[in-house]
Amino acid sequence: MPLLVINRKEDLRKFVQEQRIKQAKVGFVPTMGALHSGHEALIKQSVLETDVSIVSIFVNPKQFGQNEDLSKYPRQFQSDYELCESNGIHALFAPSVAEMYSPEFCTQISVPSLNHFMCGKFRPGHFDGVATVVMLLLNIVQPHFVYLGQKDFQQVQIIKRMCKDLYHDSNIIMVPTVREKDGLALSSRNVYLNTNARELAKTIPQALASAAKLYLSGERDCEKIIKTSLKSLEEKNLSPQYLELRSFSFFEREIHTKIEEDCVLAIAQFVSSEETQVRLIDNIILSEDSIWKEVLNNLINSVNY
Ligand code: AMP
């Protein structure tokens, strides 16, 4: 099936209905475009696990704050199209802002218990914008499976909670973070990094890897784990916007003492690049599970690269 580009929600609904009549399992990967190998991992998993895969590209104005990078957010439709086509995506949904939001649009979805800390604290309104647009997209596509990246762990938790609370029954699949050879998490915003900032940015995975090493050696003291990451950052004169340990299964719970359950160590760090400041986020999952331990070991190996 050749890759279809669909701009109108009614056309996408029709396309999905036709697939569902054929009993096809529908996979969905929501994105803001400027696709890279991180997005590609989500796309590949959807293509592998479902019969029909849909990617959306929509730079959602509602999730950008006033001083954020909406107008200069990278847009590269042709290469995004080619990446989707070469991976066997069936439909690419690329609506305009007017198509998604009518002039009288006023509904907002908020997941308050998960949106006031970490990125939510420093980007007020951001997750309400994300939750709202994802709900719209899910209502249009009604996919069986939705693929989201671990890199945006808080976003995944918010979308999961929203779906649970609103009885939306798509399965949310979280795909592990894809990294550069030196461990830096791939991000559409990495294009803003000049050579010096790119060099500095690799301190972020290094800081997480030092915590991972300590965890894998058996350390469970929360303070020691956070301190080792902070030390790596301070050595490069970096100071994170936040660096927090939270419960994996009950994300609103911050861990302050001993680690007795699977948890997430998450960071946001500004890195200066010429006249702009680039805000990068990353996280690792500290878990007894052998799959997550392998992910931690891979990160440790990358930062030693
Ligand atoms: P974005 O286009 O930045 O909104 O991202 C679209 C999806 O791709 C989100 O679910 C992200 O979490 C995911 N994503 C972005 N970067 C990565 C990465 N490095 N590894 C895995 N998933 C990613």
mmCIF file of C-alpha atoms and ligand atoms in Angstrom:
data_model
loop_
_atom_site.group_PDB
_atom_site.id
_atom_site.type_symbol
_atom_site.label_atom_id
_atom_site.label_comp_id
_atom_site.label_asym_id
_atom_site.label_seq_id
_atom_site.Cartn_x
_atom_site.Cartn_y
_atom_site.Cartn_z
ATOM 1 C CA MET A 1 0.000 0.000 0.000
ATOM 2 C CA PRO A 2 1.555 3.370 -1.011
ATOM 3 C CA LEU A 3 1.883 6.020 1.715
ATOM 4 C CA LEU A 4 -1.218 8.191 1.822
ATOM 5 C CA VAL A 5 -0.953 11.793 2.977
ATOM 6 C CA ILE A 6 -4.170 12.886 4.671
ATOM 7 C CA ASN A 7 -4.849 16.467 5.742
ATOM 8 C CA ARG A 8 -8.495 16.289 6.784
ATOM 9 C CA LYS A 9 -9.798 14.513 9.875
ATOM 10 C CA GLU A 10 -12.878 13.210 8.060
ATOM 11 C CA ASP A 11 -10.658 11.558 5.441
ATOM 12 C CA LEU A 12 -8.566 9.961 8.150
ATOM 13 C CA ARG A 13 -11.656 8.681 9.978
ATOM 14 C CA LYS A 14 -12.875 7.162 6.711
ATOM 15 C CA PHE A 15 -9.488 5.536 6.084
ATOM 16 C CA VAL A 16 -9.427 4.036 9.583
ATOM 17 C CA GLN A 17 -13.034 2.812 9.293
ATOM 18 C CA GLU A 18 -12.140 0.979 6.082
ATOM 19 C CA GLN A 19 -9.201 -0.682 7.840
ATOM 20 C CA ARG A 20 -11.289 -1.662 10.842
ATOM 21 C CA ILE A 21 -13.907 -3.295 8.595
ATOM 22 C CA LYS A 22 -11.054 -5.485 7.359
ATOM 23 C CA GLN A 23 -10.310 -6.370 11.041
ATOM 24 C CA ALA A 24 -6.930 -4.624 10.801
ATOM 25 C CA LYS A 25 -5.105 -3.766 14.023
ATOM 26 C CA VAL A 26 -4.333 -0.044 13.885
ATOM 27 C CA GLY A 27 -1.110 1.444 15.298
ATOM 28 C CA PHE A 28 -0.589 5.172 15.802
ATOM 29 C CA VAL A 29 2.543 7.290 16.328
ATOM 30 C CA PRO A 30 1.777 10.950 17.172
ATOM 31 C CA THR A 31 4.681 13.340 16.449
ATOM 32 C CA MET A 32 5.542 16.960 15.743
ATOM 33 C CA GLY A 33 7.672 15.982 12.733
ATOM 34 C CA ALA A 34 11.395 16.621 12.166
ATOM 35 C CA LEU A 35 11.586 12.864 12.430
ATOM 36 C CA HIS A 36 14.792 11.169 13.573
ATOM 37 C CA SER A 37 15.839 7.670 14.610
ATOM 38 C CA GLY A 38 13.992 8.072 17.933
ATOM 39 C CA HIS A 39 10.692 8.534 16.116
ATOM 40 C CA GLU A 40 11.753 5.798 13.713
ATOM 41 C CA ALA A 41 11.989 3.281 16.590
ATOM 42 C CA LEU A 42 8.333 4.000 17.433
ATOM 43 C CA ILE A 43 7.383 3.738 13.773
ATOM 44 C CA LYS A 44 9.201 0.427 13.310
ATOM 45 C CA GLN A 45 7.569 -1.060 16.387
ATOM 46 C CA SER A 46 4.127 0.000 15.201
ATOM 47 C CA VAL A 47 4.712 -1.472 11.737
ATOM 48 C CA LEU A 48 5.957 -4.702 13.311
ATOM 49 C CA GLU A 49 3.094 -5.109 15.781
ATOM 50 C CA THR A 50 0.060 -3.862 13.860
ATOM 51 C CA ASP A 51 -1.526 -4.255 10.422
ATOM 52 C CA VAL A 52 -1.946 -0.584 9.582
ATOM 53 C CA SER A 53 0.268 2.169 10.969
ATOM 54 C CA ILE A 54 -0.528 5.866 11.004
ATOM 55 C CA VAL A 55 1.885 8.698 11.846
ATOM 56 C CA SER A 56 0.640 12.194 12.622
ATOM 57 C CA ILE A 57 2.747 15.308 12.142
ATOM 58 C CA PHE A 58 1.305 18.316 13.903
ATOM 59 C CA VAL A 59 3.237 21.102 15.595
ATOM 60 C CA ASN A 60 0.638 21.807 18.257
ATOM 61 C CA PRO A 61 0.582 25.508 19.203
ATOM 62 C CA LYS A 62 -1.277 24.760 22.435
ATOM 63 C CA GLN A 63 1.702 23.009 23.985
ATOM 64 C CA PHE A 64 4.183 25.853 23.424
ATOM 65 C CA GLY A 65 4.575 28.626 25.987
ATOM 66 C CA GLN A 66 4.825 32.292 24.958
ATOM 67 C CA ASN A 67 8.613 32.374 25.008
ATOM 68 C CA GLU A 68 9.086 28.935 23.493
ATOM 69 C CA ASP A 69 10.209 27.882 20.047
ATOM 70 C CA LEU A 70 6.896 27.388 18.149
ATOM 71 C CA SER A 71 7.783 29.587 15.172
ATOM 72 C CA LYS A 72 11.274 28.166 14.740
ATOM 73 C CA TYR A 73 10.426 24.538 15.570
ATOM 74 C CA PRO A 74 12.097 22.479 12.795
ATOM 75 C CA ARG A 75 9.776 21.552 9.926
ATOM 76 C CA GLN A 76 10.949 19.154 7.187
ATOM 77 C CA PHE A 77 7.945 17.475 5.594
ATOM 78 C CA GLN A 78 9.707 15.894 2.610
ATOM 79 C CA SER A 79 12.282 13.961 4.615
ATOM 80 C CA ASP A 80 9.595 13.023 7.192
ATOM 81 C CA TYR A 81 7.495 11.640 4.330
ATOM 82 C CA GLU A 82 10.447 9.611 3.050
ATOM 83 C CA LEU A 83 11.192 8.179 6.502
ATOM 84 C CA CYS A 84 7.554 7.110 6.910
ATOM 85 C CA GLU A 85 7.397 5.666 3.396
ATOM 86 C CA SER A 86 10.620 3.667 3.722
ATOM 87 C CA ASN A 87 9.402 2.167 7.000
ATOM 88 C CA GLY A 88 6.062 0.992 5.590
ATOM 89 C CA ILE A 89 3.747 3.534 7.232
ATOM 90 C CA HIS A 90 0.308 3.455 5.588
ATOM 91 C CA ALA A 91 -1.013 6.951 6.296
ATOM 92 C CA LEU A 92 0.571 10.235 7.269
ATOM 93 C CA PHE A 93 -1.862 12.631 8.922
ATOM 94 C CA ALA A 94 -0.673 16.222 8.549
ATOM 95 C CA PRO A 95 -3.522 18.573 9.484
ATOM 96 C CA SER A 96 -3.362 22.370 9.610
ATOM 97 C CA VAL A 97 -3.940 24.215 12.878
ATOM 98 C CA ALA A 98 -7.376 25.289 11.577
ATOM 99 C CA GLU A 99 -8.237 21.679 10.813
ATOM 100 C CA MET A 100 -7.493 20.637 14.400
ATOM 101 C CA TYR A 101 -8.938 23.651 16.206
ATOM 102 C CA SER A 102 -12.097 25.382 15.061
ATOM 103 C CA PRO A 103 -12.269 29.124 15.929
ATOM 104 C CA GLU A 104 -14.659 28.398 18.836
ATOM 105 C CA PHE A 105 -12.553 25.524 20.212
ATOM 106 C CA CYS A 106 -12.387 25.886 24.007
ATOM 107 C CA THR A 107 -12.091 22.465 25.637
ATOM 108 C CA GLN A 108 -8.988 21.652 27.593
ATOM 109 C CA ILE A 109 -7.872 18.400 29.145
ATOM 110 C CA SER A 110 -5.810 18.539 32.283
ATOM 111 C CA VAL A 111 -4.308 15.770 34.395
ATOM 112 C CA PRO A 112 -3.582 17.832 37.513
ATOM 113 C CA SER A 113 -1.968 15.222 39.747
ATOM 114 C CA LEU A 114 0.770 14.635 37.154
ATOM 115 C CA ASN A 115 1.263 18.039 35.549
ATOM 116 C CA HIS A 116 2.516 20.306 38.336
ATOM 117 C CA PHE A 117 6.031 18.926 38.850
ATOM 118 C CA MET A 118 9.112 18.307 36.665
ATOM 119 C CA CYS A 119 8.498 19.741 33.181
ATOM 120 C CA GLY A 120 4.978 20.748 34.206
ATOM 121 C CA LYS A 121 6.330 23.087 36.864
ATOM 122 C CA PHE A 122 8.563 24.946 34.426
ATOM 123 C CA ARG A 123 6.309 24.822 31.355
ATOM 124 C CA PRO A 124 2.897 25.905 32.677
ATOM 125 C CA GLY A 125 0.085 24.747 30.404
ATOM 126 C CA HIS A 126 2.369 22.537 28.334
ATOM 127 C CA PHE A 127 0.888 19.196 29.380
ATOM 128 C CA ASP A 128 -2.689 20.497 29.119
ATOM 129 C CA GLY A 129 -1.862 21.326 25.499
ATOM 130 C CA VAL A 130 -0.344 17.884 24.982
ATOM 131 C CA ALA A 131 -3.227 16.025 26.649
ATOM 132 C CA THR A 132 -5.810 17.992 24.675
ATOM 133 C CA VAL A 133 -4.234 17.409 21.260
ATOM 134 C CA VAL A 134 -3.527 13.741 21.963
ATOM 135 C CA MET A 135 -7.162 13.223 22.984
ATOM 136 C CA LEU A 136 -8.296 14.865 19.720
ATOM 137 C CA LEU A 137 -5.921 12.679 17.712
ATOM 138 C CA LEU A 138 -7.003 9.534 19.556
ATOM 139 C CA ASN A 139 -10.658 10.369 18.945
ATOM 140 C CA ILE A 140 -9.986 10.782 15.237
ATOM 141 C CA VAL A 141 -7.780 7.696 14.817
ATOM 142 C CA GLN A 142 -9.167 5.379 17.525
ATOM 143 C CA PRO A 143 -6.061 3.195 17.321
ATOM 144 C CA HIS A 144 -5.599 -0.176 18.992
ATOM 145 C CA PHE A 145 -2.007 0.723 19.905
ATOM 146 C CA VAL A 146 -0.318 4.085 20.493
ATOM 147 C CA TYR A 147 3.493 4.288 20.499
ATOM 148 C CA LEU A 148 5.186 6.891 22.705
ATOM 149 C CA GLY A 149 8.829 7.459 23.641
ATOM 150 C CA GLN A 150 10.346 6.925 27.092
ATOM 151 C CA LYS A 151 12.318 10.136 26.559
ATOM 152 C CA ASP A 152 9.121 12.037 27.385
ATOM 153 C CA PHE A 153 8.308 9.865 30.383
ATOM 154 C CA GLN A 154 6.036 12.400 32.084
ATOM 155 C CA GLN A 155 4.090 12.796 28.851
ATOM 156 C CA VAL A 156 3.600 9.025 28.645
ATOM 157 C CA GLN A 157 2.298 8.907 32.224
ATOM 158 C CA ILE A 158 -0.102 11.792 31.603
ATOM 159 C CA ILE A 159 -1.477 10.242 28.427
ATOM 160 C CA LYS A 160 -1.853 6.852 30.141
ATOM 161 C CA ARG A 161 -3.745 8.397 33.055
ATOM 162 C CA MET A 162 -5.930 10.462 30.725
ATOM 163 C CA CYS A 163 -6.878 7.356 28.723
ATOM 164 C CA LYS A 164 -7.634 5.383 31.869
ATOM 165 C CA ASP A 165 -9.732 8.144 33.437
ATOM 166 C CA LEU A 166 -11.663 8.863 30.235
ATOM 167 C CA TYR A 167 -12.274 5.160 29.415
ATOM 168 C CA HIS A 168 -10.272 5.410 26.221
ATOM 169 C CA ASP A 169 -9.102 1.888 25.520
ATOM 170 C CA SER A 170 -6.077 2.297 23.200
ATOM 171 C CA ASN A 171 -3.047 0.383 24.479
ATOM 172 C CA ILE A 172 -0.185 2.759 25.239
ATOM 173 C CA ILE A 173 3.214 1.280 24.409
ATOM 174 C CA MET A 174 6.343 3.018 25.736
ATOM 175 C CA VAL A 175 9.426 2.584 23.532
ATOM 176 C CA PRO A 176 12.900 2.955 25.143
ATOM 177 C CA THR A 177 14.881 6.122 24.404
ATOM 178 C CA VAL A 178 17.072 6.043 21.297
ATOM 179 C CA ARG A 179 20.467 7.657 21.830
ATOM 180 C CA GLU A 180 23.439 8.936 19.865
ATOM 181 C CA LYS A 181 26.648 6.898 20.067
ATOM 182 C CA ASP A 182 27.833 8.982 23.032
ATOM 183 C CA GLY A 183 24.543 8.546 24.892
ATOM 184 C CA LEU A 184 22.799 11.857 24.117
ATOM 185 C CA ALA A 185 19.064 11.211 23.694
ATOM 186 C CA LEU A 186 17.912 12.006 20.161
ATOM 187 C CA SER A 187 15.671 15.051 20.047
ATOM 188 C CA SER A 188 14.358 17.350 17.339
ATOM 189 C CA ARG A 189 15.837 20.180 19.423
ATOM 190 C CA ASN A 190 19.399 18.820 19.114
ATOM 191 C CA VAL A 191 19.656 20.706 15.785
ATOM 192 C CA TYR A 192 19.891 23.928 17.831
ATOM 193 C CA LEU A 193 23.144 22.764 19.486
ATOM 194 C CA ASN A 194 26.376 24.259 18.151
ATOM 195 C CA THR A 195 29.626 22.294 18.500
ATOM 196 C CA ASN A 196 30.395 23.497 22.031
ATOM 197 C CA ALA A 197 26.863 22.983 23.271
ATOM 198 C CA ARG A 198 26.747 19.522 21.697
ATOM 199 C CA GLU A 199 29.934 18.630 23.567
ATOM 200 C CA LEU A 200 28.442 19.917 26.822
ATOM 201 C CA ALA A 201 25.129 18.145 26.198
ATOM 202 C CA LYS A 202 26.731 14.741 26.530
ATOM 203 C CA THR A 203 27.205 15.500 30.241
ATOM 204 C CA ILE A 204 23.465 14.752 30.632
ATOM 205 C CA PRO A 205 23.701 11.044 29.722
ATOM 206 C CA GLN A 206 26.990 10.887 31.620
ATOM 207 C CA ALA A 207 25.252 12.146 34.755
ATOM 208 C CA LEU A 208 22.478 9.587 34.327
ATOM 209 C CA ALA A 209 25.006 6.836 33.619
ATOM 210 C CA SER A 210 26.877 7.573 36.856
ATOM 211 C CA ALA A 211 23.596 7.105 38.752
ATOM 212 C CA ALA A 212 22.885 3.923 36.763
ATOM 213 C CA LYS A 213 26.297 2.513 37.693
ATOM 214 C CA LEU A 214 25.707 3.151 41.372
ATOM 215 C CA TYR A 215 22.228 1.602 41.190
ATOM 216 C CA LEU A 216 23.516 -1.492 39.385
ATOM 217 C CA SER A 217 26.242 -1.891 42.022
ATOM 218 C CA GLY A 218 23.458 -2.259 44.613
ATOM 219 C CA GLU A 219 23.197 1.271 46.004
ATOM 220 C CA ARG A 220 19.618 2.139 46.959
ATOM 221 C CA ASP A 221 20.130 5.396 48.859
ATOM 222 C CA CYS A 222 18.225 8.042 46.936
ATOM 223 C CA GLU A 223 20.419 10.931 48.069
ATOM 224 C CA LYS A 224 23.646 9.187 47.025
ATOM 225 C CA ILE A 225 22.233 8.389 43.599
ATOM 226 C CA ILE A 226 21.092 11.956 42.974
ATOM 227 C CA LYS A 227 24.355 13.381 44.327
ATOM 228 C CA THR A 228 26.500 11.355 41.941
ATOM 229 C CA SER A 229 24.538 12.732 38.973
ATOM 230 C CA LEU A 230 24.751 16.285 40.293
ATOM 231 C CA LYS A 231 28.505 15.914 40.702
ATOM 232 C CA SER A 232 28.928 14.972 37.020
ATOM 233 C CA LEU A 233 26.929 18.054 36.040
ATOM 234 C CA GLU A 234 28.709 20.412 38.426
ATOM 235 C CA GLU A 235 32.092 19.329 37.074
ATOM 236 C CA LYS A 236 30.977 20.941 33.783
ATOM 237 C CA ASN A 237 29.418 23.941 35.532
ATOM 238 C CA LEU A 238 25.920 22.694 34.774
ATOM 239 C CA SER A 239 23.017 22.944 37.136
ATOM 240 C CA PRO A 240 19.801 21.118 36.235
ATOM 241 C CA GLN A 241 16.390 22.761 36.160
ATOM 242 C CA TYR A 242 15.249 19.631 37.978
ATOM 243 C CA LEU A 243 16.704 16.243 38.833
ATOM 244 C CA GLU A 244 14.158 13.985 40.478
ATOM 245 C CA LEU A 245 13.578 10.379 41.416
ATOM 246 C CA ARG A 246 9.974 9.258 41.140
ATOM 247 C CA SER A 247 8.046 6.037 41.404
ATOM 248 C CA PHE A 248 7.652 4.275 38.056
ATOM 249 C CA SER A 249 4.210 2.839 38.801
ATOM 250 C CA PHE A 250 2.807 5.789 40.805
ATOM 251 C CA PHE A 251 4.546 8.721 39.194
ATOM 252 C CA GLU A 252 3.149 11.413 41.498
ATOM 253 C CA ARG A 253 5.241 9.914 44.302
ATOM 254 C CA GLU A 254 8.704 11.450 44.612
ATOM 255 C CA ILE A 255 11.287 9.138 46.220
ATOM 256 C CA HIS A 256 13.304 10.858 48.957
ATOM 257 C CA THR A 257 14.883 8.103 51.010
ATOM 258 C CA LYS A 258 15.493 4.513 50.014
ATOM 259 C CA ILE A 259 14.697 3.049 46.608
ATOM 260 C CA GLU A 260 12.369 0.108 47.256
ATOM 261 C CA GLU A 261 10.519 -0.014 43.961
ATOM 262 C CA ASP A 262 11.157 0.631 40.260
ATOM 263 C CA CYS A 263 11.685 4.330 39.729
ATOM 264 C CA VAL A 264 12.613 6.979 37.190
ATOM 265 C CA LEU A 265 15.491 9.421 37.473
ATOM 266 C CA ALA A 266 14.569 12.401 35.309
ATOM 267 C CA ILE A 267 16.433 15.544 34.384
ATOM 268 C CA ALA A 268 15.954 18.823 32.514
ATOM 269 C CA GLN A 269 19.080 20.782 31.712
ATOM 270 C CA PHE A 270 19.677 23.996 29.782
ATOM 271 C CA VAL A 271 22.718 24.002 27.516
ATOM 272 C CA SER A 272 23.879 27.295 26.017
ATOM 273 C CA SER A 273 24.300 27.468 22.283
ATOM 274 C CA GLU A 274 25.398 30.875 20.943
ATOM 275 C CA GLU A 275 22.609 33.312 21.746
ATOM 276 C CA THR A 276 20.000 30.645 22.572
ATOM 277 C CA GLN A 277 19.552 28.275 25.460
ATOM 278 C CA VAL A 278 18.531 24.741 24.517
ATOM 279 C CA ARG A 279 16.461 22.863 27.078
ATOM 280 C CA LEU A 280 17.101 19.123 27.001
ATOM 281 C CA ILE A 281 15.315 16.403 28.965
ATOM 282 C CA ASP A 282 16.267 12.813 29.642
ATOM 283 C CA ASN A 283 15.590 10.012 32.110
ATOM 284 C CA ILE A 284 16.525 6.485 33.087
ATOM 285 C CA ILE A 285 14.475 3.736 34.640
ATOM 286 C CA LEU A 286 16.045 2.133 37.709
ATOM 287 C CA SER A 287 14.541 -1.315 37.897
ATOM 288 C CA GLU A 288 15.372 -4.874 38.927
ATOM 289 C CA ASP A 289 13.893 -6.010 35.609
ATOM 290 C CA SER A 290 16.586 -7.498 33.344
ATOM 291 C CA ILE A 291 15.314 -5.591 30.284
ATOM 292 C CA TRP A 292 15.740 -2.206 32.005
ATOM 293 C CA LYS A 293 19.104 -3.299 33.455
ATOM 294 C CA GLU A 294 20.256 -4.003 29.910
ATOM 295 C CA VAL A 295 19.108 -0.514 28.866
ATOM 296 C CA LEU A 296 21.158 0.953 31.759
ATOM 297 C CA ASN A 297 24.227 -1.061 30.751
ATOM 298 C CA ASN A 298 23.864 0.139 27.159
ATOM 299 C CA LEU A 299 23.812 3.737 28.387
ATOM 300 C CA ILE A 300 26.904 3.174 30.545
ATOM 301 C CA ASN A 301 28.711 1.676 27.544
ATOM 302 C CA SER A 302 27.674 4.585 25.299
ATOM 303 C CA VAL A 303 28.981 7.300 27.598
ATOM 304 C CA ASN A 304 32.333 5.503 27.714
ATOM 305 C CA TYR A 305 32.403 5.514 23.932
HETATM 306 P P1 AMP B 1 7.895 14.764 19.293
HETATM 307 O O1 AMP B 1 7.875 14.835 17.807
HETATM 308 O O2 AMP B 1 9.103 15.372 19.902
HETATM 309 O O3 AMP B 1 6.604 15.242 19.909
HETATM 310 O O4 AMP B 1 7.994 13.229 19.661
HETATM 311 C C1 AMP B 1 7.069 12.299 19.157
HETATM 312 C C2 AMP B 1 7.263 11.001 19.874
HETATM 313 O O5 AMP B 1 8.594 10.531 19.649
HETATM 314 C C3 AMP B 1 7.082 11.127 21.398
HETATM 315 O O6 AMP B 1 6.372 9.988 21.861
HETATM 316 C C4 AMP B 1 8.499 11.136 21.893
HETATM 317 O O7 AMP B 1 8.644 10.665 23.216
HETATM 318 C C5 AMP B 1 9.175 10.199 20.904
HETATM 319 N N1 AMP B 1 10.621 10.409 20.896
HETATM 320 C C6 AMP B 1 11.284 11.575 20.722
HETATM 321 N N2 AMP B 1 12.617 11.401 20.840
HETATM 322 C C7 AMP B 1 12.795 10.089 21.128
HETATM 323 C C8 AMP B 1 13.948 9.268 21.366
HETATM 324 N N3 AMP B 1 15.170 9.768 21.376
HETATM 325 N N4 AMP B 1 13.751 7.959 21.609
HETATM 326 C C9 AMP B 1 12.491 7.423 21.615
HETATM 327 N N5 AMP B 1 11.379 8.136 21.385
HETATM 328 C C10 AMP B 1 11.514 9.450 21.149
#
